[in-house]
Coordinates of C-alpha atoms and ligand atoms in Angstrom, one line a residue:
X95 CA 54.5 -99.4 71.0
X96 CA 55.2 -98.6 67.5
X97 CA 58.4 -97.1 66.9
X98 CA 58.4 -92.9 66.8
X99 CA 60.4 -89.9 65.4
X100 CA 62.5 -89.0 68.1
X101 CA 62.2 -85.4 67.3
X102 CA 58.1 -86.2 67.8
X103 CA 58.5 -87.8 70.7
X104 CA 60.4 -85.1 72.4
X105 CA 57.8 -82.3 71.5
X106 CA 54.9 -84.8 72.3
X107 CA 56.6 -85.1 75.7
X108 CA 58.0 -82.4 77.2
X109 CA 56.5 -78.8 76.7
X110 CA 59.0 -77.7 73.9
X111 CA 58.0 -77.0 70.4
X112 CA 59.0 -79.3 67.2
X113 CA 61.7 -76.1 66.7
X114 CA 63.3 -75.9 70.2
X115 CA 63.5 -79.7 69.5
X116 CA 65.7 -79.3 66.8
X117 CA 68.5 -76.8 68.8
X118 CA 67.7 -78.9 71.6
X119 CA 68.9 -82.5 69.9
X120 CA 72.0 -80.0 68.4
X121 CA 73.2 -78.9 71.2
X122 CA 73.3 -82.8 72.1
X123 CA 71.2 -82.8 75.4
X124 CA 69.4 -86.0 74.3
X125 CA 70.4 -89.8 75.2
X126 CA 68.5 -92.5 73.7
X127 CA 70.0 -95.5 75.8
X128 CA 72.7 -93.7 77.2
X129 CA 74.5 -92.3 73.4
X130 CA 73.9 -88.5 72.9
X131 CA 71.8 -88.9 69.7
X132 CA 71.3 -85.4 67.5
X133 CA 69.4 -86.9 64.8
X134 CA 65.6 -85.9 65.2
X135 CA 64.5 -88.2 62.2
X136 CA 65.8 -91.6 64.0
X137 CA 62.8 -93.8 64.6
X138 CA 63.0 -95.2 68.2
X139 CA 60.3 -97.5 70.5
X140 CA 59.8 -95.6 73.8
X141 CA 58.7 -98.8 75.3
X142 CA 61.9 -100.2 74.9
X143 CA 64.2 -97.5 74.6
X144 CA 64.8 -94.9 77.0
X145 CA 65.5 -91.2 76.3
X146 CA 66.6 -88.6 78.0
X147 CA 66.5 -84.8 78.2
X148 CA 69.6 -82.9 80.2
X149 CA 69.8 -86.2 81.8
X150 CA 66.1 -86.9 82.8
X151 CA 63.9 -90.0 82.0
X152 CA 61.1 -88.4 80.0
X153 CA 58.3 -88.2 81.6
X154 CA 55.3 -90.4 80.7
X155 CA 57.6 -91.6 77.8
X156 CA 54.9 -94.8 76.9
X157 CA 52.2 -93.3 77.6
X158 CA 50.0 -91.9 74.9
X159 CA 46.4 -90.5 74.9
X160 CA 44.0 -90.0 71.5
X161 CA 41.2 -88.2 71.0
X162 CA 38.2 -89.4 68.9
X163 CA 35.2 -88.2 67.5
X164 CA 33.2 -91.2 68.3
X165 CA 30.1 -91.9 66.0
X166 CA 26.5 -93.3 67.2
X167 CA 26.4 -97.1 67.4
X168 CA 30.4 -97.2 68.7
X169 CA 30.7 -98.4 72.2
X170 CA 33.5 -97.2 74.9
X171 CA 34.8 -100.6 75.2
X172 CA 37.9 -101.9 74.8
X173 CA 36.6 -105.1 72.8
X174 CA 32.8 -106.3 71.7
X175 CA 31.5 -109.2 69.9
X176 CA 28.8 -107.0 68.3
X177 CA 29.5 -103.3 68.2
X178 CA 32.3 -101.8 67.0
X179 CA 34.3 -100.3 69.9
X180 CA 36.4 -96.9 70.4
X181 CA 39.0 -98.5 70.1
X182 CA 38.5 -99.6 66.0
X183 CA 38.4 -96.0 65.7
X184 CA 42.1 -96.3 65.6
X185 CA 44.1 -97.6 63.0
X186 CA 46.0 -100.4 64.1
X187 CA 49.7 -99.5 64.5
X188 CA 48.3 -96.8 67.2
X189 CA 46.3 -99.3 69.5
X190 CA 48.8 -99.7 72.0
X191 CA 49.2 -102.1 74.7
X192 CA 46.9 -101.1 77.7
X193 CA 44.7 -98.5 75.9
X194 CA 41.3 -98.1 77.2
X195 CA 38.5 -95.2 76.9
X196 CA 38.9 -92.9 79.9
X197 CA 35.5 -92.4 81.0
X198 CA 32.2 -93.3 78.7
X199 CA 29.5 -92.2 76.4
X200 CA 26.7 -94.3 75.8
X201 CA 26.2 -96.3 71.9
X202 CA 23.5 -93.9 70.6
X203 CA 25.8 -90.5 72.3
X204 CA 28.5 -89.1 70.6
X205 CA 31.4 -86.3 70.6
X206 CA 34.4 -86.7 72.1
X207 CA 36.3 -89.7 74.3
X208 CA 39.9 -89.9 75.4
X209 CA 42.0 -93.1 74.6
X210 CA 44.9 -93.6 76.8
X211 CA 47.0 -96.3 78.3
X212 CA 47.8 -94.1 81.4
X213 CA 45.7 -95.1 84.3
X214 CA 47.0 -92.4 86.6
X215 CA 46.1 -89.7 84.2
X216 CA 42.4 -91.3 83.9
X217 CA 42.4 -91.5 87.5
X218 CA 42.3 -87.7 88.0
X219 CA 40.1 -86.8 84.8
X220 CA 37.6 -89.7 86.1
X221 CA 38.1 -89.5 90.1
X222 CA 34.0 -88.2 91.7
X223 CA 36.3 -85.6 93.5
X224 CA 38.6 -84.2 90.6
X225 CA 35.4 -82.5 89.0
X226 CA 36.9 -81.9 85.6
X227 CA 33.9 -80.5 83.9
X228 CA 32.2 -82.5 81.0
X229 CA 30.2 -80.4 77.8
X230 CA 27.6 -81.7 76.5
X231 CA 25.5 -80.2 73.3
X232 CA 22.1 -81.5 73.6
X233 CA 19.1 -81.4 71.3
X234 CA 16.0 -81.3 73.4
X235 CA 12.3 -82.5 72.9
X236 CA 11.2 -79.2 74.0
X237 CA 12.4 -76.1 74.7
X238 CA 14.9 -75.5 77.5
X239 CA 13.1 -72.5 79.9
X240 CA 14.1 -70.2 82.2
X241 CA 12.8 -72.4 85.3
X242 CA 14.6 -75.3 84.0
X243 CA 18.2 -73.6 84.1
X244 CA 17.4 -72.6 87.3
X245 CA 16.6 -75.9 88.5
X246 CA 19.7 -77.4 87.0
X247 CA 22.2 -74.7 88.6
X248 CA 20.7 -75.2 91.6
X249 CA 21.6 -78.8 91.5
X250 CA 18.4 -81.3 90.4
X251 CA 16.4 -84.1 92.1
X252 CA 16.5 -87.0 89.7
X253 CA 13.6 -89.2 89.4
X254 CA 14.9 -91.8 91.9
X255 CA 15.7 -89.1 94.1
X256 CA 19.1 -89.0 93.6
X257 CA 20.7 -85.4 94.5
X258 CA 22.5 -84.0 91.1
X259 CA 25.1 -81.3 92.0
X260 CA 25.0 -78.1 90.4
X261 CA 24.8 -78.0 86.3
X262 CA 25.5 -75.0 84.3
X263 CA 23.2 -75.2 81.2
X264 CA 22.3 -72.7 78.4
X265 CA 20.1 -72.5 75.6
X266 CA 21.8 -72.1 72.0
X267 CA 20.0 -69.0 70.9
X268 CA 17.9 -69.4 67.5
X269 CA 19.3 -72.7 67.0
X270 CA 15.9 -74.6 68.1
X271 CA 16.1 -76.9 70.9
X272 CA 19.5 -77.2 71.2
X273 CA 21.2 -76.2 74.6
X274 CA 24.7 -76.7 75.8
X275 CA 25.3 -78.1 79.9
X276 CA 28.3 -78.3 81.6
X277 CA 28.2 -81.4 84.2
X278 CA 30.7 -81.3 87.1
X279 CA 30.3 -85.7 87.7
X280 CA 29.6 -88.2 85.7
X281 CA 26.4 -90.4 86.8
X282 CA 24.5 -92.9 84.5
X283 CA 23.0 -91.6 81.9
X284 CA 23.0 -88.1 83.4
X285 CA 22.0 -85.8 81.0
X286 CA 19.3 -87.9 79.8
X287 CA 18.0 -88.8 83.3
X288 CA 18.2 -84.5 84.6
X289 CA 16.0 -83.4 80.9
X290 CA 13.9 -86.0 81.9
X291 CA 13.3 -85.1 85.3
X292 CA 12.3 -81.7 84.1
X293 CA 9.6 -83.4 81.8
X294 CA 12.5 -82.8 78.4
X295 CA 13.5 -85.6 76.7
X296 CA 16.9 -85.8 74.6
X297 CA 17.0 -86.3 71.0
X298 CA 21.3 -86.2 70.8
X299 CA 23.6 -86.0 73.2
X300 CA 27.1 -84.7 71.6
X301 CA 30.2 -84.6 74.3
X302 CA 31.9 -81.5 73.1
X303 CA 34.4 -80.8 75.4
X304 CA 36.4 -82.2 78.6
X305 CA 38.1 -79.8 81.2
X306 CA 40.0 -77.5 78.5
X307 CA 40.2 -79.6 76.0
X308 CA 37.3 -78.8 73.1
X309 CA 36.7 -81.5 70.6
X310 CA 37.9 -79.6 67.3
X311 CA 35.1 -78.8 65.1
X312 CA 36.5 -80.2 61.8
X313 CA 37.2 -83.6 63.3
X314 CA 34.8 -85.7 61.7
X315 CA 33.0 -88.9 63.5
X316 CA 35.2 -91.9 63.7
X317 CA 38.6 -89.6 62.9
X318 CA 41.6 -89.2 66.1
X319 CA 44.1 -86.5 67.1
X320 CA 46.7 -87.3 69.7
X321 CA 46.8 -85.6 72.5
X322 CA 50.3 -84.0 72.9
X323 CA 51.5 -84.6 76.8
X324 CA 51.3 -81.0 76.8
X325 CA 47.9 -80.5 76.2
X326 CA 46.9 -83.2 78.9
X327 CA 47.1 -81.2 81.9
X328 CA 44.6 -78.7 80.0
X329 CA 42.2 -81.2 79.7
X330 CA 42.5 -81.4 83.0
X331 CA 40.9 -77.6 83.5
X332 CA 37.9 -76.0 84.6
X333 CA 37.3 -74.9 80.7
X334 CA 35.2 -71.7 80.3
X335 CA 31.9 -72.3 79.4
X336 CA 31.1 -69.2 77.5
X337 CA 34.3 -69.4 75.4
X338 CA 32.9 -72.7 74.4
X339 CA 29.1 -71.5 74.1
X340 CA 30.8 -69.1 71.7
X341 CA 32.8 -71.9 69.6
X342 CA 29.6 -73.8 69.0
X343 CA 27.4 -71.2 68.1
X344 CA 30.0 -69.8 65.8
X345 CA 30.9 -73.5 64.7
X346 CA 27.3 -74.8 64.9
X347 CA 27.1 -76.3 61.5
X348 CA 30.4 -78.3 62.2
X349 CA 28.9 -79.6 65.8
X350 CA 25.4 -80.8 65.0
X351 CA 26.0 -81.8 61.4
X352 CA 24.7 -85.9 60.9
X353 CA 24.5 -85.7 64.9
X354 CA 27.0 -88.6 64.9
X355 CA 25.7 -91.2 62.2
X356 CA 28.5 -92.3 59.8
X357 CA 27.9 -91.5 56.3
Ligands
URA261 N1 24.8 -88.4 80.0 C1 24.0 -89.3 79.3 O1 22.8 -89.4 79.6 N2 24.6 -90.0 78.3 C2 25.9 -89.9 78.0 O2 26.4 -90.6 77.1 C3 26.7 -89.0 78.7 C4 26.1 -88.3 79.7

């Protein structure tokens, strides 16, 4: 991994602030290989180097997770011949060992994906019976009625028969055909495949949140945050649907503008 801050690695890590970080590395509770090191500013490769806080191995200290705002025509893949993959997304010095997409939109979706190289941490944002909640704002054919949120909360029959659980869905109110649904699994092509068993058909699909975590409205396509190892275990929430109703209707502009083609 490339080398890091120590001072940023320590509040990436552990749930203190870049200013408790600071008093922390003072007060010399931090080892890097075994010396008490107070400099925050030293550069040091948590794949090789281990640090320590009052004594413990940080936890999770290689792992890292990214956030991106992928575009259309970008496939969650970790390498293609053809297509550009999530993984260009990131500049080069931050494509890590290991990293893969944790969980997938398809080419012509977009919104947000998590990069990480920690397969446990995929394992329970991903695993049928975690049911971290994905968001999805979707521009319809057709209007979304009445009957058709019923349907989808009461948990939809897809074409093939297949048994969908429960989906909370709402219309966008005065923004068209736009409607946001909250999805509780992850089948193929599962948004597409419920509008289409209730005779819809979707024009974008636009991932805008996972569990807690909301992709952040003035992240444009193709850009990256990191996820801070403190924020990962809110990702891993229920989220509340109308808070994030409210941030896209407020937001709208931000979340349907291009609807994902690079520009
Ligand atoms: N459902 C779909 O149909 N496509 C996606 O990319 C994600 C969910």
């Amino acid at each position: 991994m490339a080398q890091i801050r120590l001072d940023k690695l320590l509040a990436n890590r552990t749930p203190h602030s870049r200013s408790d970080v600071k008093s922390i590395l003072k007060n010399g509770a931090v080892q890097v290989d075994g010396m008490t090191e107070c400099d925050g500013s030293r550069k040091i490769d948590p794949d090789v180097q281990e640090v320590t806080l009052y004594g413990k191995k940080l936890v999770g200290q290689s792992h890292v997770c990214f956030l991106v705002n992928k575009p259309q025509g970008c496939i969650c893949a970790t390498e293609d011949r053809m297509h550009k993959t999530v993984l260009d997304l990131l500049p080069a010095e931050l494509r890590v060992k290991g990293l893969f997409p944790a969980g997938r939109l398809d080419a012509d979706s977009t919104g947000l994906v998590l990069l990480t190289d920690d397969g446990d941490l995929a394992h329970r944002m991903l695993a049928p019976k975690s049911h971290v909640p994905k968001y999805y704002l979707v521009r319809l054919k057709k209007p979304c009625r009445a009957g058709d949120i019923k349907r989808l909360a009461d948990g939809l029959q897809l074409g093939d028969g297949t048994q969908c659980m429960p989906a909370e869905a709402r219309p966008l109110e005065g923004r068209g055909n736009y409607v946001l649904i909250c999805l509780h699994e992850g089948k193929y092509h599962q948004v597409k495949r419920m509008f289409a068993a209730l005779s819809n058909h979707v024009e974008s699909l636009h991932r805008v949140a996972v569990g807690g975590m909301i992709l952040p409205e003035k992240l444009p396509f193709g850009a990256h945050v990191e996820v801070l190892h403190k924020d990962v275990e809110n990702m891993l929430k229920a989220g509340n649907f109308d808070a994030i109703y409210e941030r896209i209707m407020t937001n709208f502009s931000s979340y349907s503008i291009n609807e994902g083609r690079e520009v």
